[in-house]
Amino acid sequence: MALKRALISGVTGQIGSHLADLLLEKGYEVHGIVRRTSTPAKVRRPEVKLHSADLCDQSSLSEVVRVVQPDEVYNLAAQSFVPTSWQQPALTGDTTGLGVARMLEAVRHNCPGARFYQASSSECYGKVRESPQHEGTSFYPRSPYGAAKCYGHWITVNARESYGLHASSGICFNCEGPRRGVEFVTRRITTAVAAIKKGKQETLVLGNLDARRDWGFAGDYVQAMHLILQQPKPDDYVIATGVSHSVGQFCEAAFAHVGLDWRRHVVSDPTLYRPAEVDVLLGDARKLRALGWKPEVDFESLVKMMVDADMEMP
Ligand code: GDR
C-alpha cells in the first residue's frame, strides 16, 4: 500500500518530473494531469498514473480529484513562458490564473481534506519594491504572466482564509537544470555552448544580458515544495537561493566550463528585449530555511551540470 497519494498538474514539465521522482522515492502513489494534444504526453516515470484533464475545464479537473482522492495536490501546470504571455494574454490568464481557481474548486468540492500547493512565482515581484524579496514584499508584475500568477497566488490565500483549505504557496524563483525547456535562457545558453564546442554553431543571439535572476536547481526546489505541504498549517514561502547573477554571468560561466570565451560567441539583439523587463530578482528564503530546507546545488555547480548534460546529448 502506498504511503500517500499525490496529484500533480504539470507533471510533464521540468518541475513536475523532479517532483514525481521525489514522491515516488518517498513511496507515494503519484497521479498526474495531462492535457490532450495531438502528440502523446510523455512522462519519465511509467509509475505515474495519468489522467486527462485541462486547467481551462472545470468538470474534467473536478472528476480527476474525485476519482483520485489525493492527500496532496501540487498545481504546477501553467502557460509558463513569459514572452508568450504578451502574445496570448487571455489564454495565459485562463490557465495560469483562473486555472488555479478551478483546481481549488475541484479540491474544495471533491476532496476538501487534501493539502494544496500552488506554484507561485518570483515574476509576481516584477519591478521589485525591495531587495531581497520575501513573503511580505508587495507584488508588481511586469507581464501578463506575472499578473496571472498574482491572481493564482491570492486566490490560494483566499481559499485558505475563506474555506479553511490547507492551501499553501511556494513563491518559486527561477529553477533550472538539465530538464529545463530549451526556450528558457539558461537552457538556450547551455545547448548553444554544447553546439558551439562541437563545431555545429558559431553564434548565440540573446536578448537582455543584464537581467539578473536568482537561479536554483529544480531538484532542490521540489524538496521545498514537499516540505511546505508537510507543515501542520498552510502558509506562503519564498523558494530561492539568495544569490543573483546576470544572464551575461551565466554565459561567462557556461562557456568557460568548456574552455570558451563567451564574448566571442554571444550577441545581444535589442529587438529580442521584452516589452517590460524584470531587471533583478533576489529571494530571501529565511522562512523556508527555518523549516530545515536549504539548496544543495550552487550557481557554479548548476551551470556545470547543465553544460555537461548538453555536451552528452547526441
Ligand atoms: P523568466 O525566465 O522569464 O525569468 O521566467 P527566462 O529564462 O525566459 O528569462 C530569464 C531572463 O533572461 C533574459 N533573456 C532571455 N530569455 C529567454 N527566454 N531567451 C533569450 O534569448 C533571452 N535573452 C535574455 C530575459 O529577458 C529574462 O530577463 C522563468 C519561468 O520559468 C517562469 O515560468 C517562472 O515563473 C519564473 O522563471 C520564476
mmCIF file of C-alpha atoms and ligand atoms in Angstrom:
data_model
loop_
_atom_site.group_PDB
_atom_site.id
_atom_site.type_symbol
_atom_site.label_atom_id
_atom_site.label_comp_id
_atom_site.label_asym_id
_atom_site.label_seq_id
_atom_site.Cartn_x
_atom_site.Cartn_y
_atom_site.Cartn_z
ATOM 1 C CA MET A 1 0.000 0.000 0.000
ATOM 2 C CA ALA A 2 1.322 3.406 -0.947
ATOM 3 C CA LEU A 3 2.084 5.751 1.904
ATOM 4 C CA LYS A 4 0.175 8.670 0.414
ATOM 5 C CA ARG A 5 -1.428 9.674 -2.867
ATOM 6 C CA ALA A 6 -0.321 12.808 -4.728
ATOM 7 C CA LEU A 7 -1.836 14.516 -7.758
ATOM 8 C CA ILE A 8 0.420 16.743 -9.872
ATOM 9 C CA SER A 9 -0.741 19.113 -12.599
ATOM 10 C CA GLY A 10 2.150 19.985 -14.925
ATOM 11 C CA VAL A 11 3.659 16.539 -14.392
ATOM 12 C CA THR A 12 5.184 16.543 -17.899
ATOM 13 C CA GLY A 13 7.179 19.716 -17.167
ATOM 14 C CA GLN A 14 10.618 20.137 -15.631
ATOM 15 C CA ILE A 15 9.487 20.674 -12.040
ATOM 16 C CA GLY A 16 6.720 18.092 -12.320
ATOM 17 C CA SER A 17 9.214 15.441 -13.394
ATOM 18 C CA HIS A 18 11.536 16.147 -10.454
ATOM 19 C CA LEU A 19 8.604 16.208 -8.059
ATOM 20 C CA ALA A 20 7.313 12.868 -9.392
ATOM 21 C CA ASP A 21 10.799 11.380 -8.857
ATOM 22 C CA LEU A 22 10.907 12.662 -5.287
ATOM 23 C CA LEU A 23 7.411 11.494 -4.346
ATOM 24 C CA LEU A 24 7.914 8.041 -5.894
ATOM 25 C CA GLU A 25 11.171 7.735 -3.930
ATOM 26 C CA LYS A 26 9.220 8.549 -0.797
ATOM 27 C CA GLY A 27 6.720 5.795 -1.521
ATOM 28 C CA TYR A 28 3.810 7.915 -2.777
ATOM 29 C CA GLU A 29 1.307 6.775 -5.351
ATOM 30 C CA VAL A 30 1.711 9.525 -7.949
ATOM 31 C CA HIS A 31 -1.040 10.682 -10.300
ATOM 32 C CA GLY A 32 -0.588 13.304 -12.998
ATOM 33 C CA ILE A 33 -2.907 15.514 -15.004
ATOM 34 C CA VAL A 34 -2.187 15.734 -18.717
ATOM 35 C CA ARG A 35 -3.788 17.960 -21.326
ATOM 36 C CA ARG A 36 -4.917 16.274 -24.516
ATOM 37 C CA THR A 37 -2.739 17.219 -27.506
ATOM 38 C CA SER A 38 -2.137 15.558 -30.875
ATOM 39 C CA THR A 39 1.274 14.389 -29.648
ATOM 40 C CA PRO A 40 1.018 11.979 -26.722
ATOM 41 C CA ALA A 41 2.122 13.283 -23.305
ATOM 42 C CA LYS A 42 5.458 11.936 -22.106
ATOM 43 C CA VAL A 43 6.433 11.331 -18.511
ATOM 44 C CA ARG A 44 9.812 9.985 -17.469
ATOM 45 C CA ARG A 45 8.406 7.623 -14.887
ATOM 46 C CA PRO A 46 5.964 4.938 -16.063
ATOM 47 C CA GLU A 47 4.734 4.551 -12.455
ATOM 48 C CA VAL A 48 2.925 7.902 -12.724
ATOM 49 C CA LYS A 49 -0.777 7.307 -13.384
ATOM 50 C CA LEU A 50 -2.007 9.789 -15.968
ATOM 51 C CA HIS A 51 -5.446 11.413 -16.130
ATOM 52 C CA SER A 52 -6.724 13.565 -18.941
ATOM 53 C CA ALA A 53 -7.991 16.997 -17.850
ATOM 54 C CA ASP A 54 -7.444 20.651 -18.656
ATOM 55 C CA LEU A 55 -6.923 23.695 -16.421
ATOM 56 C CA CYS A 56 -9.488 25.512 -18.584
ATOM 57 C CA ASP A 57 -12.160 22.861 -17.978
ATOM 58 C CA GLN A 58 -13.722 22.700 -14.516
ATOM 59 C CA SER A 59 -15.588 19.418 -14.832
ATOM 60 C CA SER A 60 -12.523 17.493 -16.003
ATOM 61 C CA LEU A 61 -10.457 18.749 -13.046
ATOM 62 C CA SER A 62 -13.240 18.006 -10.571
ATOM 63 C CA GLU A 63 -13.607 14.493 -11.939
ATOM 64 C CA VAL A 64 -9.884 13.716 -11.595
ATOM 65 C CA VAL A 65 -9.810 14.964 -7.998
ATOM 66 C CA ARG A 66 -12.997 12.998 -7.212
ATOM 67 C CA VAL A 67 -11.574 9.777 -8.636
ATOM 68 C CA VAL A 68 -8.017 10.065 -7.263
ATOM 69 C CA GLN A 69 -8.893 11.377 -3.751
ATOM 70 C CA PRO A 70 -5.347 12.698 -3.271
ATOM 71 C CA ASP A 71 -3.704 13.501 0.051
ATOM 72 C CA GLU A 72 -1.643 16.189 -1.662
ATOM 73 C CA VAL A 73 -2.267 18.260 -4.803
ATOM 74 C CA TYR A 74 0.574 20.145 -6.500
ATOM 75 C CA ASN A 75 -0.631 22.700 -9.035
ATOM 76 C CA LEU A 76 2.397 23.245 -11.263
ATOM 77 C CA ALA A 77 0.655 23.497 -14.647
ATOM 78 C CA ALA A 78 0.605 26.869 -16.399
ATOM 79 C CA GLN A 79 1.401 28.722 -19.575
ATOM 80 C CA SER A 80 4.854 29.286 -18.098
ATOM 81 C CA PHE A 81 6.855 31.098 -20.798
ATOM 82 C CA VAL A 82 6.843 34.821 -20.050
ATOM 83 C CA PRO A 83 7.279 36.120 -23.668
ATOM 84 C CA THR A 84 4.296 34.053 -24.877
ATOM 85 C CA SER A 85 2.135 35.795 -22.306
ATOM 86 C CA TRP A 86 2.273 39.041 -24.308
ATOM 87 C CA GLN A 87 1.175 37.180 -27.442
ATOM 88 C CA GLN A 88 -1.533 35.195 -25.642
ATOM 89 C CA PRO A 89 -2.540 37.246 -22.600
ATOM 90 C CA ALA A 90 -6.072 35.880 -22.282
ATOM 91 C CA LEU A 91 -5.006 32.246 -22.623
ATOM 92 C CA THR A 92 -2.264 32.878 -20.051
ATOM 93 C CA GLY A 93 -4.813 34.423 -17.690
ATOM 94 C CA ASP A 94 -7.159 31.486 -18.204
ATOM 95 C CA THR A 95 -4.612 28.732 -17.493
ATOM 96 C CA THR A 96 -2.057 30.378 -15.213
ATOM 97 C CA GLY A 97 -4.600 32.470 -13.280
ATOM 98 C CA LEU A 98 -8.144 31.089 -13.431
ATOM 99 C CA GLY A 99 -6.785 27.538 -13.678
ATOM 100 C CA VAL A 100 -5.748 27.873 -10.026
ATOM 101 C CA ALA A 101 -9.288 28.829 -9.003
ATOM 102 C CA ARG A 102 -10.601 25.791 -10.893
ATOM 103 C CA MET A 103 -8.130 23.447 -9.193
ATOM 104 C CA LEU A 104 -9.076 24.871 -5.807
ATOM 105 C CA GLU A 105 -12.764 24.453 -6.558
ATOM 106 C CA ALA A 106 -12.125 20.865 -7.632
ATOM 107 C CA VAL A 107 -10.420 20.217 -4.294
ATOM 108 C CA ARG A 108 -12.978 22.098 -2.202
ATOM 109 C CA HIS A 109 -15.957 20.187 -3.614
ATOM 110 C CA ASN A 110 -14.415 16.740 -4.050
ATOM 111 C CA CYS A 111 -11.587 16.262 -1.571
ATOM 112 C CA PRO A 112 -11.519 19.165 0.889
ATOM 113 C CA GLY A 113 -9.062 17.462 3.230
ATOM 114 C CA ALA A 114 -6.325 17.384 0.573
ATOM 115 C CA ARG A 115 -3.310 19.616 1.024
ATOM 116 C CA PHE A 116 -2.833 22.005 -1.897
ATOM 117 C CA TYR A 117 0.385 23.520 -3.227
ATOM 118 C CA GLN A 118 0.273 26.464 -5.628
ATOM 119 C CA ALA A 119 3.330 27.226 -7.760
ATOM 120 C CA SER A 120 3.518 30.961 -7.264
ATOM 121 C CA SER A 121 6.325 32.811 -8.994
ATOM 122 C CA SER A 122 9.013 35.413 -8.375
ATOM 123 C CA GLU A 123 7.587 37.072 -11.517
ATOM 124 C CA CYS A 124 4.923 38.435 -9.137
ATOM 125 C CA TYR A 125 7.618 40.757 -7.722
ATOM 126 C CA GLY A 126 8.428 42.080 -11.226
ATOM 127 C CA LYS A 127 9.513 45.693 -10.799
ATOM 128 C CA VAL A 128 10.792 44.929 -7.342
ATOM 129 C CA ARG A 129 9.659 47.085 -4.443
ATOM 130 C CA GLU A 130 12.566 45.986 -2.226
ATOM 131 C CA SER A 131 15.530 43.638 -2.329
ATOM 132 C CA PRO A 132 15.829 40.831 -1.456
ATOM 133 C CA GLN A 133 12.188 39.808 -1.901
ATOM 134 C CA HIS A 134 10.423 37.962 0.924
ATOM 135 C CA GLU A 135 6.887 36.749 1.614
ATOM 136 C CA GLY A 136 5.765 40.232 2.695
ATOM 137 C CA THR A 137 7.195 42.108 -0.310
ATOM 138 C CA SER A 138 4.484 43.764 -2.437
ATOM 139 C CA PHE A 139 3.841 42.405 -5.894
ATOM 140 C CA TYR A 140 4.360 44.483 -9.075
ATOM 141 C CA PRO A 141 4.069 42.112 -12.052
ATOM 142 C CA ARG A 142 5.576 43.178 -15.368
ATOM 143 C CA SER A 143 3.918 40.758 -17.796
ATOM 144 C CA PRO A 144 0.526 39.136 -18.388
ATOM 145 C CA TYR A 145 2.164 36.004 -16.966
ATOM 146 C CA GLY A 146 3.174 37.803 -13.771
ATOM 147 C CA ALA A 147 -0.297 39.309 -13.414
ATOM 148 C CA ALA A 148 -1.893 35.862 -13.810
ATOM 149 C CA LYS A 149 0.485 34.377 -11.209
ATOM 150 C CA CYS A 150 -0.507 37.155 -8.774
ATOM 151 C CA TYR A 151 -4.143 36.125 -9.182
ATOM 152 C CA GLY A 152 -3.201 32.467 -8.629
ATOM 153 C CA HIS A 153 -1.298 33.395 -5.500
ATOM 154 C CA TRP A 154 -4.079 35.462 -3.960
ATOM 155 C CA ILE A 155 -6.880 33.064 -4.860
ATOM 156 C CA THR A 156 -4.889 30.394 -2.982
ATOM 157 C CA VAL A 157 -4.565 32.637 0.081
ATOM 158 C CA ASN A 158 -8.270 33.378 -0.257
ATOM 159 C CA ALA A 159 -9.226 29.677 -0.386
ATOM 160 C CA ARG A 160 -7.280 29.143 2.809
ATOM 161 C CA GLU A 161 -8.923 32.067 4.562
ATOM 162 C CA SER A 162 -12.453 31.563 3.194
ATOM 163 C CA TYR A 163 -12.845 27.798 3.373
ATOM 164 C CA GLY A 164 -10.059 26.655 5.684
ATOM 165 C CA LEU A 165 -8.385 24.631 2.933
ATOM 166 C CA HIS A 166 -4.826 23.517 3.617
ATOM 167 C CA ALA A 167 -3.635 25.628 0.663
ATOM 168 C CA SER A 168 -0.026 26.878 0.524
ATOM 169 C CA SER A 169 2.009 28.836 -1.988
ATOM 170 C CA GLY A 170 5.667 28.474 -2.846
ATOM 171 C CA ILE A 171 6.890 31.711 -4.407
ATOM 172 C CA CYS A 172 9.402 29.989 -6.580
ATOM 173 C CA PHE A 173 12.363 31.821 -8.109
ATOM 174 C CA ASN A 174 13.846 30.597 -11.413
ATOM 175 C CA CYS A 175 14.523 26.911 -11.201
ATOM 176 C CA GLU A 176 16.742 25.232 -13.698
ATOM 177 C CA GLY A 177 18.529 22.020 -14.547
ATOM 178 C CA PRO A 178 19.199 19.692 -17.476
ATOM 179 C CA ARG A 179 15.440 19.059 -17.900
ATOM 180 C CA ARG A 180 14.660 22.769 -18.384
ATOM 181 C CA GLY A 181 12.765 23.605 -21.599
ATOM 182 C CA VAL A 182 15.066 24.788 -24.389
ATOM 183 C CA GLU A 183 13.307 28.159 -24.785
ATOM 184 C CA PHE A 184 14.310 29.408 -21.313
ATOM 185 C CA VAL A 185 17.526 31.405 -21.213
ATOM 186 C CA THR A 186 19.698 29.043 -19.156
ATOM 187 C CA ARG A 187 18.997 26.083 -21.408
ATOM 188 C CA ARG A 188 19.262 28.246 -24.531
ATOM 189 C CA ILE A 189 22.770 29.069 -23.349
ATOM 190 C CA THR A 190 23.849 25.549 -22.366
ATOM 191 C CA THR A 191 22.536 23.908 -25.556
ATOM 192 C CA ALA A 192 24.348 26.585 -27.598
ATOM 193 C CA VAL A 193 27.575 26.092 -25.615
ATOM 194 C CA ALA A 194 27.487 22.385 -26.468
ATOM 195 C CA ALA A 195 26.712 23.051 -30.149
ATOM 196 C CA ILE A 196 29.474 25.681 -30.420
ATOM 197 C CA LYS A 197 32.004 23.450 -28.654
ATOM 198 C CA LYS A 198 31.155 20.632 -31.070
ATOM 199 C CA GLY A 199 31.582 22.972 -34.057
ATOM 200 C CA LYS A 200 27.894 22.843 -35.064
ATOM 201 C CA GLN A 201 27.168 26.525 -34.383
ATOM 202 C CA GLU A 202 29.159 29.776 -34.195
ATOM 203 C CA THR A 203 26.965 32.356 -32.501
ATOM 204 C CA LEU A 204 24.252 32.603 -29.852
ATOM 205 C CA VAL A 205 21.832 35.517 -30.193
ATOM 206 C CA LEU A 206 20.190 36.503 -26.897
ATOM 207 C CA GLY A 207 18.082 39.394 -25.620
ATOM 208 C CA ASN A 208 18.922 41.330 -22.465
ATOM 209 C CA LEU A 209 22.238 40.195 -20.968
ATOM 210 C CA ASP A 210 21.962 42.461 -17.923
ATOM 211 C CA ALA A 211 18.804 40.933 -16.411
ATOM 212 C CA ARG A 212 19.623 39.273 -13.095
ATOM 213 C CA ARG A 213 17.977 36.165 -11.705
ATOM 214 C CA ASP A 214 18.203 34.047 -8.561
ATOM 215 C CA TRP A 215 18.784 30.699 -10.275
ATOM 216 C CA GLY A 216 18.431 27.454 -8.323
ATOM 217 C CA PHE A 217 18.244 23.734 -9.095
ATOM 218 C CA ALA A 218 14.788 22.237 -9.718
ATOM 219 C CA GLY A 219 15.774 19.085 -7.797
ATOM 220 C CA ASP A 220 16.360 21.205 -4.681
ATOM 221 C CA TYR A 221 13.168 23.196 -5.129
ATOM 222 C CA VAL A 222 10.831 20.192 -5.263
ATOM 223 C CA GLN A 223 12.147 19.173 -1.833
ATOM 224 C CA ALA A 224 10.961 22.571 -0.613
ATOM 225 C CA MET A 225 7.515 22.091 -2.193
ATOM 226 C CA HIS A 226 7.064 18.757 -0.451
ATOM 227 C CA LEU A 227 8.274 20.178 2.871
ATOM 228 C CA ILE A 228 5.776 23.053 2.611
ATOM 229 C CA LEU A 229 2.885 20.583 2.404
ATOM 230 C CA GLN A 230 4.148 18.644 5.439
ATOM 231 C CA GLN A 231 3.628 21.670 7.694
ATOM 232 C CA PRO A 232 0.634 21.476 10.027
ATOM 233 C CA LYS A 233 -0.548 24.931 8.925
ATOM 234 C CA PRO A 234 -0.774 26.186 5.343
ATOM 235 C CA ASP A 235 1.320 29.264 4.541
ATOM 236 C CA ASP A 236 3.367 31.090 1.870
ATOM 237 C CA TYR A 237 7.093 30.577 1.406
ATOM 238 C CA VAL A 238 9.776 32.037 -0.859
ATOM 239 C CA ILE A 239 11.862 29.321 -2.548
ATOM 240 C CA ALA A 240 15.194 30.809 -3.630
ATOM 241 C CA THR A 241 18.965 30.546 -3.187
ATOM 242 C CA GLY A 242 19.592 34.143 -2.098
ATOM 243 C CA VAL A 243 22.245 34.648 -4.791
ATOM 244 C CA SER A 244 21.657 36.509 -8.041
ATOM 245 C CA HIS A 245 23.612 36.550 -11.315
ATOM 246 C CA SER A 246 23.153 38.277 -14.674
ATOM 247 C CA VAL A 247 22.422 36.494 -17.956
ATOM 248 C CA GLY A 248 25.910 37.602 -19.045
ATOM 249 C CA GLN A 249 27.461 35.955 -15.979
ATOM 250 C CA PHE A 250 25.589 32.738 -16.750
ATOM 251 C CA CYS A 251 27.048 32.865 -20.272
ATOM 252 C CA GLU A 252 30.531 33.540 -18.929
ATOM 253 C CA ALA A 253 30.423 30.542 -16.569
ATOM 254 C CA ALA A 254 28.852 28.193 -19.137
ATOM 255 C CA PHE A 255 31.299 28.967 -21.950
ATOM 256 C CA ALA A 256 34.282 28.953 -19.559
ATOM 257 C CA HIS A 257 33.349 25.453 -18.395
ATOM 258 C CA VAL A 258 34.256 24.102 -21.856
ATOM 259 C CA GLY A 259 37.213 26.446 -22.313
ATOM 260 C CA LEU A 260 35.484 29.081 -24.481
ATOM 261 C CA ASP A 261 35.299 32.876 -24.168
ATOM 262 C CA TRP A 262 31.628 33.857 -24.244
ATOM 263 C CA ARG A 263 32.356 37.307 -25.684
ATOM 264 C CA ARG A 264 33.460 35.726 -28.950
ATOM 265 C CA HIS A 265 30.149 33.924 -29.414
ATOM 266 C CA VAL A 266 27.272 35.763 -27.706
ATOM 267 C CA VAL A 267 25.427 38.649 -29.347
ATOM 268 C CA SER A 268 22.707 40.731 -27.691
ATOM 269 C CA ASP A 269 19.883 41.753 -30.024
ATOM 270 C CA PRO A 270 17.752 44.613 -28.618
ATOM 271 C CA THR A 271 14.803 43.535 -30.773
ATOM 272 C CA LEU A 272 14.591 40.442 -28.517
ATOM 273 C CA TYR A 273 14.108 42.507 -25.368
ATOM 274 C CA ARG A 274 10.769 42.087 -23.608
ATOM 275 C CA PRO A 275 8.148 44.871 -23.728
ATOM 276 C CA ALA A 276 8.660 45.274 -19.967
ATOM 277 C CA GLU A 277 11.604 43.601 -18.252
ATOM 278 C CA VAL A 278 12.070 42.230 -14.770
ATOM 279 C CA ASP A 279 15.560 43.612 -14.164
ATOM 280 C CA VAL A 280 16.650 41.897 -10.982
ATOM 281 C CA LEU A 281 15.286 39.172 -8.732
ATOM 282 C CA LEU A 282 16.814 38.015 -5.468
ATOM 283 C CA GLY A 283 14.930 35.852 -2.999
ATOM 284 C CA ASP A 284 15.039 35.775 0.783
ATOM 285 C CA ALA A 285 14.124 32.202 1.778
ATOM 286 C CA ARG A 286 14.788 32.551 5.502
ATOM 287 C CA LYS A 287 11.265 31.417 6.410
ATOM 288 C CA LEU A 288 11.728 28.165 4.490
ATOM 289 C CA ARG A 289 15.291 27.673 5.753
ATOM 290 C CA ALA A 290 13.891 27.865 9.279
ATOM 291 C CA LEU A 291 11.975 24.648 8.457
ATOM 292 C CA GLY A 292 15.284 22.935 7.639
ATOM 293 C CA TRP A 293 15.417 23.389 3.852
ATOM 294 C CA LYS A 294 18.479 24.629 2.034
ATOM 295 C CA PRO A 295 19.589 24.446 -1.588
ATOM 296 C CA GLU A 296 22.354 21.891 -2.180
ATOM 297 C CA VAL A 297 23.409 22.978 -5.693
ATOM 298 C CA ASP A 298 25.081 26.392 -6.034
ATOM 299 C CA PHE A 299 25.242 28.545 -9.177
ATOM 300 C CA GLU A 300 28.578 27.227 -10.471
ATOM 301 C CA SER A 301 27.568 23.582 -9.972
ATOM 302 C CA LEU A 302 24.208 24.225 -11.647
ATOM 303 C CA VAL A 303 25.848 25.748 -14.723
ATOM 304 C CA LYS A 304 28.320 22.874 -14.969
ATOM 305 C CA MET A 305 25.586 20.260 -14.505
ATOM 306 C CA MET A 306 23.555 21.793 -17.354
ATOM 307 C CA VAL A 307 26.506 22.214 -19.737
ATOM 308 C CA ASP A 308 27.742 18.668 -19.053
ATOM 309 C CA ALA A 309 24.270 17.242 -19.727
ATOM 310 C CA ASP A 310 24.007 19.122 -23.027
ATOM 311 C CA MET A 311 27.519 18.044 -24.029
ATOM 312 C CA GLU A 312 26.364 14.427 -23.600
ATOM 313 C CA MET A 313 23.361 14.926 -25.875
ATOM 314 C CA PRO A 314 23.841 13.472 -29.361
HETATM 315 P P1 GDR B 1 11.883 34.073 -16.700
HETATM 316 O O1 GDR B 1 12.844 33.009 -17.442
HETATM 317 O O2 GDR B 1 11.220 34.988 -17.648
HETATM 318 O O3 GDR B 1 12.691 34.688 -15.588
HETATM 319 O O4 GDR B 1 10.744 33.134 -16.089
HETATM 320 P P2 GDR B 1 13.637 33.089 -18.831
HETATM 321 O O5 GDR B 1 14.702 32.066 -18.726
HETATM 322 O O6 GDR B 1 12.715 33.023 -20.001
HETATM 323 O O7 GDR B 1 14.277 34.575 -18.815
HETATM 324 C C1 GDR B 1 15.219 34.991 -17.855
HETATM 325 C C2 GDR B 1 15.847 36.313 -18.268
HETATM 326 O O8 GDR B 1 16.701 36.105 -19.387
HETATM 327 C C3 GDR B 1 16.534 37.169 -20.312
HETATM 328 N N1 GDR B 1 16.898 36.728 -21.664
HETATM 329 C C4 GDR B 1 16.311 35.737 -22.356
HETATM 330 N N2 GDR B 1 15.276 34.894 -22.041
HETATM 331 C C5 GDR B 1 14.928 33.955 -22.943
HETATM 332 N N3 GDR B 1 13.951 33.088 -22.633
HETATM 333 N N4 GDR B 1 15.558 33.842 -24.170
HETATM 334 C C6 GDR B 1 16.563 34.673 -24.528
HETATM 335 O O9 GDR B 1 17.105 34.552 -25.631
HETATM 336 C C7 GDR B 1 16.984 35.661 -23.579
HETATM 337 N N5 GDR B 1 17.961 36.612 -23.574
HETATM 338 C C8 GDR B 1 17.892 37.249 -22.418
HETATM 339 C C9 GDR B 1 15.051 37.528 -20.186
HETATM 340 O O10 GDR B 1 14.809 38.835 -20.719
HETATM 341 C C10 GDR B 1 14.850 37.409 -18.685
HETATM 342 O O11 GDR B 1 15.201 38.617 -18.065
HETATM 343 C C11 GDR B 1 11.022 31.844 -15.578
HETATM 344 C C12 GDR B 1 9.858 30.926 -15.981
HETATM 345 O O12 GDR B 1 10.191 29.603 -15.647
HETATM 346 C C13 GDR B 1 8.577 31.304 -15.258
HETATM 347 O O13 GDR B 1 7.571 30.368 -15.567
HETATM 348 C C14 GDR B 1 8.849 31.307 -13.757
HETATM 349 O O14 GDR B 1 7.693 31.693 -13.048
HETATM 350 C C15 GDR B 1 9.991 32.244 -13.443
HETATM 351 O O15 GDR B 1 11.151 31.871 -14.169
HETATM 352 C C16 GDR B 1 10.345 32.240 -11.957
#
